[in-house]
mmCIF file of C-alpha atoms in Angstrom:
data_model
loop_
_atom_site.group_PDB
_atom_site.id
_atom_site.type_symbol
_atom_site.label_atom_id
_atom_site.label_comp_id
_atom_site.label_asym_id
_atom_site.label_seq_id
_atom_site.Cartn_x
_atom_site.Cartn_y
_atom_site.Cartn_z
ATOM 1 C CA UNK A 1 15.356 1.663 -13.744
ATOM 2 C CA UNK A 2 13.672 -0.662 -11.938
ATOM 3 C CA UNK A 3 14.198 -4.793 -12.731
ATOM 4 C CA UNK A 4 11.529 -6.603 -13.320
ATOM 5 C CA UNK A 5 11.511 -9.148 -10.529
ATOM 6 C CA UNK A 6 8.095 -11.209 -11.513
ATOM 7 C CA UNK A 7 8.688 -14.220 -10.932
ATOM 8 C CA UNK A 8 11.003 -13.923 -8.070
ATOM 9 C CA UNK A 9 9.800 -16.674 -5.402
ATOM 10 C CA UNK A 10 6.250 -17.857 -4.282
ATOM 11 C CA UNK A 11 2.988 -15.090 -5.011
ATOM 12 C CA UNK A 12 2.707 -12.900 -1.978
ATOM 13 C CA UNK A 13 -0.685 -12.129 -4.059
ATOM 14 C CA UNK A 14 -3.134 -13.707 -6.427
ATOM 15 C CA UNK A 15 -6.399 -13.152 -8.404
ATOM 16 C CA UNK A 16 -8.112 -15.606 -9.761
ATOM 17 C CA UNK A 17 -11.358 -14.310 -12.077
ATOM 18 C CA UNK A 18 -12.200 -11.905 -9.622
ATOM 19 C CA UNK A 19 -14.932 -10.033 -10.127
ATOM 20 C CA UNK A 20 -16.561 -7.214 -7.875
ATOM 21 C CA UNK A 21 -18.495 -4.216 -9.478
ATOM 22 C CA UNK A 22 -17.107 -3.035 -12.348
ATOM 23 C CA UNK A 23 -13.672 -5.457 -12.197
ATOM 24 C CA UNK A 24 -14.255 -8.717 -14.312
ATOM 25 C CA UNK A 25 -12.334 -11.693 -14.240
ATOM 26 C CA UNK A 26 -9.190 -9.967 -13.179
ATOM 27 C CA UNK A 27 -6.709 -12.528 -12.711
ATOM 28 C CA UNK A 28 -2.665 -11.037 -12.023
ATOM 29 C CA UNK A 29 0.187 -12.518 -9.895
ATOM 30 C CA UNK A 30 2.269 -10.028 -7.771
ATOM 31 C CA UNK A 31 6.074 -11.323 -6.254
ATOM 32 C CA UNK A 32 7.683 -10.517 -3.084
ATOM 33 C CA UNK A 33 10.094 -7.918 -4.217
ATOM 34 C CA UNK A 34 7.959 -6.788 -7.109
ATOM 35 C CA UNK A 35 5.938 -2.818 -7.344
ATOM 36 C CA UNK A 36 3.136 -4.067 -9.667
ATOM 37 C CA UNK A 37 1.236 -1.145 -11.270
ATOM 38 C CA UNK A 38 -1.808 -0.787 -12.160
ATOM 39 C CA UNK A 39 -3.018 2.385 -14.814
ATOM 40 C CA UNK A 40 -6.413 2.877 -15.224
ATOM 41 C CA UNK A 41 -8.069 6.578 -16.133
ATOM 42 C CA UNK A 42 -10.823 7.219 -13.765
ATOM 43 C CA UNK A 43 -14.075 4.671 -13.162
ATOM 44 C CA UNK A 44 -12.049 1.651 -15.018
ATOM 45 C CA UNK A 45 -13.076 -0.200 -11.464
ATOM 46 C CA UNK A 46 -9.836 0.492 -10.030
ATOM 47 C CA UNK A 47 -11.687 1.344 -6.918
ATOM 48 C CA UNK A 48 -13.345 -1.773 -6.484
ATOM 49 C CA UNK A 49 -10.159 -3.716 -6.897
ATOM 50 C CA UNK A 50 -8.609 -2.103 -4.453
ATOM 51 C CA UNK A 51 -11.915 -2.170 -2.276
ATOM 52 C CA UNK A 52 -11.940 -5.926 -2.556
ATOM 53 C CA UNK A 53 -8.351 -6.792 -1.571
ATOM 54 C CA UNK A 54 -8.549 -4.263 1.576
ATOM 55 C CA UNK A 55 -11.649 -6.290 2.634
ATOM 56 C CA UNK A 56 -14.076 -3.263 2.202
ATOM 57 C CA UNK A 57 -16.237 -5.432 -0.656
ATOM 58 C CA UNK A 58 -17.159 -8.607 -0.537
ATOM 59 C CA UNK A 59 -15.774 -10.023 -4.666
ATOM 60 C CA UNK A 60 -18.617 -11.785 -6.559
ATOM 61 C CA UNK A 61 -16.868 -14.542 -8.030
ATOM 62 C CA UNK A 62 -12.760 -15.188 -8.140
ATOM 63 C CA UNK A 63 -10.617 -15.992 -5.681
ATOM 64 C CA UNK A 64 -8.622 -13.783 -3.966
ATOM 65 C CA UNK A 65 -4.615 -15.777 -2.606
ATOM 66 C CA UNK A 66 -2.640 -14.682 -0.008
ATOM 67 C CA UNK A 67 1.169 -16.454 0.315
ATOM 68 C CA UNK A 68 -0.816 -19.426 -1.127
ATOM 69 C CA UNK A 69 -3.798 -19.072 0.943
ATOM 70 C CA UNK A 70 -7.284 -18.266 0.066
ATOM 71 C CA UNK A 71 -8.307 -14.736 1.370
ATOM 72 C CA UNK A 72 -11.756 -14.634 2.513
ATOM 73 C CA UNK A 73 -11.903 -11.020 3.440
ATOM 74 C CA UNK A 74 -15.192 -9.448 5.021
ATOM 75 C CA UNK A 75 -13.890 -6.492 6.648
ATOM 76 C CA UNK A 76 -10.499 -4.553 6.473
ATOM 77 C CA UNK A 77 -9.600 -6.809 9.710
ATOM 78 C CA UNK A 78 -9.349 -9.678 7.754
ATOM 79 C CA UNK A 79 -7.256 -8.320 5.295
ATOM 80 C CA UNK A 80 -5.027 -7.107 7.763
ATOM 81 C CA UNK A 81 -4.815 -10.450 9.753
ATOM 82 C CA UNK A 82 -3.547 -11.738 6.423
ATOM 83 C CA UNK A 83 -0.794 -9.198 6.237
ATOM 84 C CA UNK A 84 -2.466 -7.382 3.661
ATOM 85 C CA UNK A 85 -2.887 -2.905 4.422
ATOM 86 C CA UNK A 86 -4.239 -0.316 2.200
ATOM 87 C CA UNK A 87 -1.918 2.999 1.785
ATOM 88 C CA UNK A 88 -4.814 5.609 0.606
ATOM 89 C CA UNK A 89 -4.649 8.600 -1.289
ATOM 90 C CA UNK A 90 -6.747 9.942 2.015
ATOM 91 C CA UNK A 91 -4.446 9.662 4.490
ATOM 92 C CA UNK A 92 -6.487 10.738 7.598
ATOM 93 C CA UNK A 93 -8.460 8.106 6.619
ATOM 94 C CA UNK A 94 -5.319 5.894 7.777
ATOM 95 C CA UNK A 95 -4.336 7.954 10.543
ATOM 96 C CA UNK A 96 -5.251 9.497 13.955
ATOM 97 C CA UNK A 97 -5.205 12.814 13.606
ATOM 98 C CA UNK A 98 -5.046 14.009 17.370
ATOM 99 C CA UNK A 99 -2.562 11.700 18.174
ATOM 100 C CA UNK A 100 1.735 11.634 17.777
ATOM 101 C CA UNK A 101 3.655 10.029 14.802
ATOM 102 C CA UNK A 102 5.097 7.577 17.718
ATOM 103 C CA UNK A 103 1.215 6.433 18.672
ATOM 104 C CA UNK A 104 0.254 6.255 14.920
ATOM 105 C CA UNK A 105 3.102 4.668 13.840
ATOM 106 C CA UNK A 106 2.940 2.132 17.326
ATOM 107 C CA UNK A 107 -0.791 1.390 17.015
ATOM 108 C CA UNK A 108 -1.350 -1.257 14.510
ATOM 109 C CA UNK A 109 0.738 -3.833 17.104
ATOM 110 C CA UNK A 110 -2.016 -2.783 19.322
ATOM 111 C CA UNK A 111 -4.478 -4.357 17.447
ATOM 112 C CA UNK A 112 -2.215 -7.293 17.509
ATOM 113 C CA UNK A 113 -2.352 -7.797 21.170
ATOM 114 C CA UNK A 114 -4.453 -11.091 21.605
ATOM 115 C CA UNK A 115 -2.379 -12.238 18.624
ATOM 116 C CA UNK A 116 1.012 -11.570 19.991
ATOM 117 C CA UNK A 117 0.666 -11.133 23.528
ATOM 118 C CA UNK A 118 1.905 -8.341 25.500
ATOM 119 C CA UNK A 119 4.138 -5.124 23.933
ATOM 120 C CA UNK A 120 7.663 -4.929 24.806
ATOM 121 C CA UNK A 121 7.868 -0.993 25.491
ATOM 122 C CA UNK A 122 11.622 -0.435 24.318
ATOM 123 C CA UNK A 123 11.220 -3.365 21.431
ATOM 124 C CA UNK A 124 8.429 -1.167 19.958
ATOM 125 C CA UNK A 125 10.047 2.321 20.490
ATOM 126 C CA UNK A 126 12.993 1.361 18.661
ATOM 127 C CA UNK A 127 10.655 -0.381 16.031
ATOM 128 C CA UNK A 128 9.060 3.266 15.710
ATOM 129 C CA UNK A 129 12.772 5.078 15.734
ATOM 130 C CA UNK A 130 13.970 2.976 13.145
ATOM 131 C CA UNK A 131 10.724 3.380 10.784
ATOM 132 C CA UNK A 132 10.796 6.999 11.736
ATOM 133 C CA UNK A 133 14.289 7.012 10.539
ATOM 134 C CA UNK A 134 14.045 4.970 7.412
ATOM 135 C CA UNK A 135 11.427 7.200 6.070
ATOM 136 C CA UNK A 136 13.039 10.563 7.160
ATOM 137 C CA UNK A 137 9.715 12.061 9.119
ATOM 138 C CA UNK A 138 10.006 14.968 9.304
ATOM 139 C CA UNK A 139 8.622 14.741 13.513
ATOM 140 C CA UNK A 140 9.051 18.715 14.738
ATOM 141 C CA UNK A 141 5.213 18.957 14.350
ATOM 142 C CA UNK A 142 4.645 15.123 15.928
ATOM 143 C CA UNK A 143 2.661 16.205 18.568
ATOM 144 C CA UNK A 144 -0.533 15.518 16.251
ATOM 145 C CA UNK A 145 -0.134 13.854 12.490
ATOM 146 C CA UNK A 146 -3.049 16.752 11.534
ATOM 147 C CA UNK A 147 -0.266 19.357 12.155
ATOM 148 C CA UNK A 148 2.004 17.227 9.936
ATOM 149 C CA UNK A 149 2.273 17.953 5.648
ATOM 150 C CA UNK A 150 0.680 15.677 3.501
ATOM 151 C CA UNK A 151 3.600 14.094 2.537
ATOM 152 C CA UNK A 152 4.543 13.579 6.075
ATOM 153 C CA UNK A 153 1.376 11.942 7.164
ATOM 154 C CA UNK A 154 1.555 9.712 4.040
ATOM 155 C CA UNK A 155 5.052 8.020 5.683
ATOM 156 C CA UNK A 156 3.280 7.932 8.637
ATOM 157 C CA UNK A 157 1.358 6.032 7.045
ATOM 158 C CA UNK A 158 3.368 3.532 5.761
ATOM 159 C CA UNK A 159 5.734 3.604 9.094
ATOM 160 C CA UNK A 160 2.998 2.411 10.868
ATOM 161 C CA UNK A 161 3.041 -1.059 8.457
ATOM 162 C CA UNK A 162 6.404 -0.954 8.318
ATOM 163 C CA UNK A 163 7.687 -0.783 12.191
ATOM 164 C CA UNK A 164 5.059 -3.905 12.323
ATOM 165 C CA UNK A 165 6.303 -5.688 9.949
ATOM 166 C CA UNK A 166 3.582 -5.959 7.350
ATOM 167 C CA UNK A 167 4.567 -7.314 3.992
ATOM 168 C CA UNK A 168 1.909 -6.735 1.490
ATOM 169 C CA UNK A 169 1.135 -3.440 0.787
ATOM 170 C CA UNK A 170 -1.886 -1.900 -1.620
ATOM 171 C CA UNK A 171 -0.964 1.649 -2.538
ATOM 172 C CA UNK A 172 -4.274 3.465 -3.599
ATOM 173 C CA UNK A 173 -2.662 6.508 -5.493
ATOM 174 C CA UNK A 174 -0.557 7.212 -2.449
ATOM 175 C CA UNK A 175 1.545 10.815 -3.975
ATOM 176 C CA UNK A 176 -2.122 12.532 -4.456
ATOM 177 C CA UNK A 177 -1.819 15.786 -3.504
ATOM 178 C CA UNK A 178 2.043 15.783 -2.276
ATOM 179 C CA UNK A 179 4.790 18.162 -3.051
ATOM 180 C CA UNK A 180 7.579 16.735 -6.212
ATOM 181 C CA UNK A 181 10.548 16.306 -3.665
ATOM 182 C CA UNK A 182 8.316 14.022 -1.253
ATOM 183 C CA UNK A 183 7.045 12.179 -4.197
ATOM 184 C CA UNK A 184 10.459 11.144 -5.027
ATOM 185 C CA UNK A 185 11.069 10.209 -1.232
ATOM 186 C CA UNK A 186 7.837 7.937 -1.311
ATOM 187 C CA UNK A 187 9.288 6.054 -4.674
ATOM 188 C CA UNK A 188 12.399 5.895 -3.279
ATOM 189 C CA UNK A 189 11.041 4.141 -0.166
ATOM 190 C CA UNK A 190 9.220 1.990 -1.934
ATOM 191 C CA UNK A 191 12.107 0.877 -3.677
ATOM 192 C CA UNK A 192 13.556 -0.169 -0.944
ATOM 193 C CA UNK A 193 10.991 -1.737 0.745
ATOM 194 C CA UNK A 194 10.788 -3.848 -2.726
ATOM 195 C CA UNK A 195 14.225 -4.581 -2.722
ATOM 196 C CA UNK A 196 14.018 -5.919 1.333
ATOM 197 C CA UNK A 197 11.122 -8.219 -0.120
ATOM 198 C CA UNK A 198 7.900 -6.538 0.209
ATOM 199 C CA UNK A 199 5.225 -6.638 -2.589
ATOM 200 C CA UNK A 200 3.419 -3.676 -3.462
ATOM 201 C CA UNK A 201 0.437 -3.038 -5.991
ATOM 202 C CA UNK A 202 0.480 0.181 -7.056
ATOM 203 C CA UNK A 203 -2.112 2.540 -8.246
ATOM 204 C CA UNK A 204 -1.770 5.994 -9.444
ATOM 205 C CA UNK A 205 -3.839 8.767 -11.654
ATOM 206 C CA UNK A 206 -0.794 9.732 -12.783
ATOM 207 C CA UNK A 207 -0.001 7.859 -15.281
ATOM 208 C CA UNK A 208 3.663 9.441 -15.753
ATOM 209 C CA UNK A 209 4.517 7.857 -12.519
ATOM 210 C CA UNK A 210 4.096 4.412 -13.037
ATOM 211 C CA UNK A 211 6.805 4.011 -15.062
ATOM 212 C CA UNK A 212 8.882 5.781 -12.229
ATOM 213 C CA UNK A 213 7.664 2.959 -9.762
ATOM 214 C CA UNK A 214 7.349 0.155 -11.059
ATOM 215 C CA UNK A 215 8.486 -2.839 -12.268
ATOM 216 C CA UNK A 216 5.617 -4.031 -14.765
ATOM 217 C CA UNK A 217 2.196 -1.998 -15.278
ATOM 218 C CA UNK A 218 -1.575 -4.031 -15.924
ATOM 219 C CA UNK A 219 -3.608 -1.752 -17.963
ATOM 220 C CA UNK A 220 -7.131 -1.917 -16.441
ATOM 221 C CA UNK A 221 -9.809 -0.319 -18.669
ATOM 222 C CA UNK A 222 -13.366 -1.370 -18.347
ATOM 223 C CA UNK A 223 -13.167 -3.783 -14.891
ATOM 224 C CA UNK A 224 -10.783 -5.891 -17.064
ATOM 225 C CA UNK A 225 -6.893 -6.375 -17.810
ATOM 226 C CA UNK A 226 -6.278 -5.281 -20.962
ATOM 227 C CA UNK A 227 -2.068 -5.030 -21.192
ATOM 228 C CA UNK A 228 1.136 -5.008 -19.523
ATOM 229 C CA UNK A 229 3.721 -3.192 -19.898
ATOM 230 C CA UNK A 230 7.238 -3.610 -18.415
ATOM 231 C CA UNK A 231 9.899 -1.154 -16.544
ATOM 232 C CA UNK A 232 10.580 1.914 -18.663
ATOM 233 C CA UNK A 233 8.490 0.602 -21.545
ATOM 234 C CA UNK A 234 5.268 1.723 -19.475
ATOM 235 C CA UNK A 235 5.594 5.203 -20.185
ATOM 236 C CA UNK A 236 2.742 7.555 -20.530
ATOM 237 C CA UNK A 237 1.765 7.312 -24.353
ATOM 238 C CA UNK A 238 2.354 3.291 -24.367
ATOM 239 C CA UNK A 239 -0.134 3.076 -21.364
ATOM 240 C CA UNK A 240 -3.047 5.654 -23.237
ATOM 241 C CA UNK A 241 -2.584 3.054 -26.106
#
């Protein structure tokens, strides 16, 4: 089971009375090292949490901190500049489709360019090798990410944060739609991206997950906090009460 690591070292996230939509004054802390769960059954304003720290709404009140700093986030670009990406249950939405795993999972340090300067061709192909490798892609169909499975494209998805470097994940029900044995890759991954000190806020309609995930669960019911639950203790019945 997972241990509960809150706590662990500065916030890599905070809310602060946010409130967007439906969410109300949501205030939580999330830790470098720490999955943070969220359950919620559908239309609890889970969406517009997640909406709001990806920088696709603009919160009405609150204060949304990033590594200490205030995140005033307009558009998903400004999110990302603070080292904040979305991992969505869509993942085409994520991806380009026409293109290989190695130019999906290379193109977010394109973006990067004015920040960085210019890319280092080997650097980044054995930054793609090695992300390829630590999340077992399955590549014989990496001509175009379309041709890949679901559960393929999804650690495309996350390779392409990970060979960059990216921190601060959001994972927006990320195992929708993806077969048991890749489910159990994706926690596993997570795990150890956790464990290597990356913070992850997790969301998932399946509630029998969490537990499987995560180190503490917020119940979210109504745009507001309502619980927590921690480790094992966040099992399905605990969270429906």
């Amino acid at each position: 089971a997972p241990a509960a690591r809150a706590g662990a070292g500065p916030a890599a996230l905070e809310l602060d009375g946010l409130s967007a939509g439906q969410v109300r004054s949501v205030s939580l802390v999330l830790s470098p090292g720490e999955i943070l769960g969220i359950a919620a059954l559908e239309g609890q304003g889970q969406d517009e949490l997640f909406d709001v720290l990806s920088g696709e709404l603009t919160p009405e009140a609150g204060e949304v901190r990033v590594g200490g700093r205030v995140l005033k986030a307009r558009h998903p670009y400004d999110a990302i500049r603070a080292g904040v990406v979305l991992v969505p249950a869509d993942r085409l939405r994520a991806l380009l489709p026409q293109r290989s795993v190695r130019e999906n999972v290379a193109s977010p340090r394109y973006n990067r360019l004015s920040r960085w300067g210019a890319i280092n061709m080997r650097d980044e192909g054995r930054r793609v090798r090695e992300a390829v490798g630590a999340l077992q892609i399955d590549v014989r169909a990496g001509r175009q990410v379309r041709r890949l499975s679901g559960g393929n494209q999804q650690k495309v998805t996350i390779a392409r944060w990970l060979a960059s470097g990216f921190r601060t994940l959001l994972c927006f029900d990320p195992t929708r739609g993806i077969d048991v044995g890749t489910k159990r890759q994706i926690y596993a991954l997570l795990r150890r991206l956790a464990d290597d000190g990356a913070a992850i806020l997790f969301f998932s309609s399946e509630l029998s997950e969490l537990p499987l995930v995560c180190d503490r669960v917020l119940t979210l019911f109504g745009g507001r906090i309502t619980g927590e639950l921690v480790g094992e203790g966040a099992d399905e019945a605990s969270l429906l009460r």
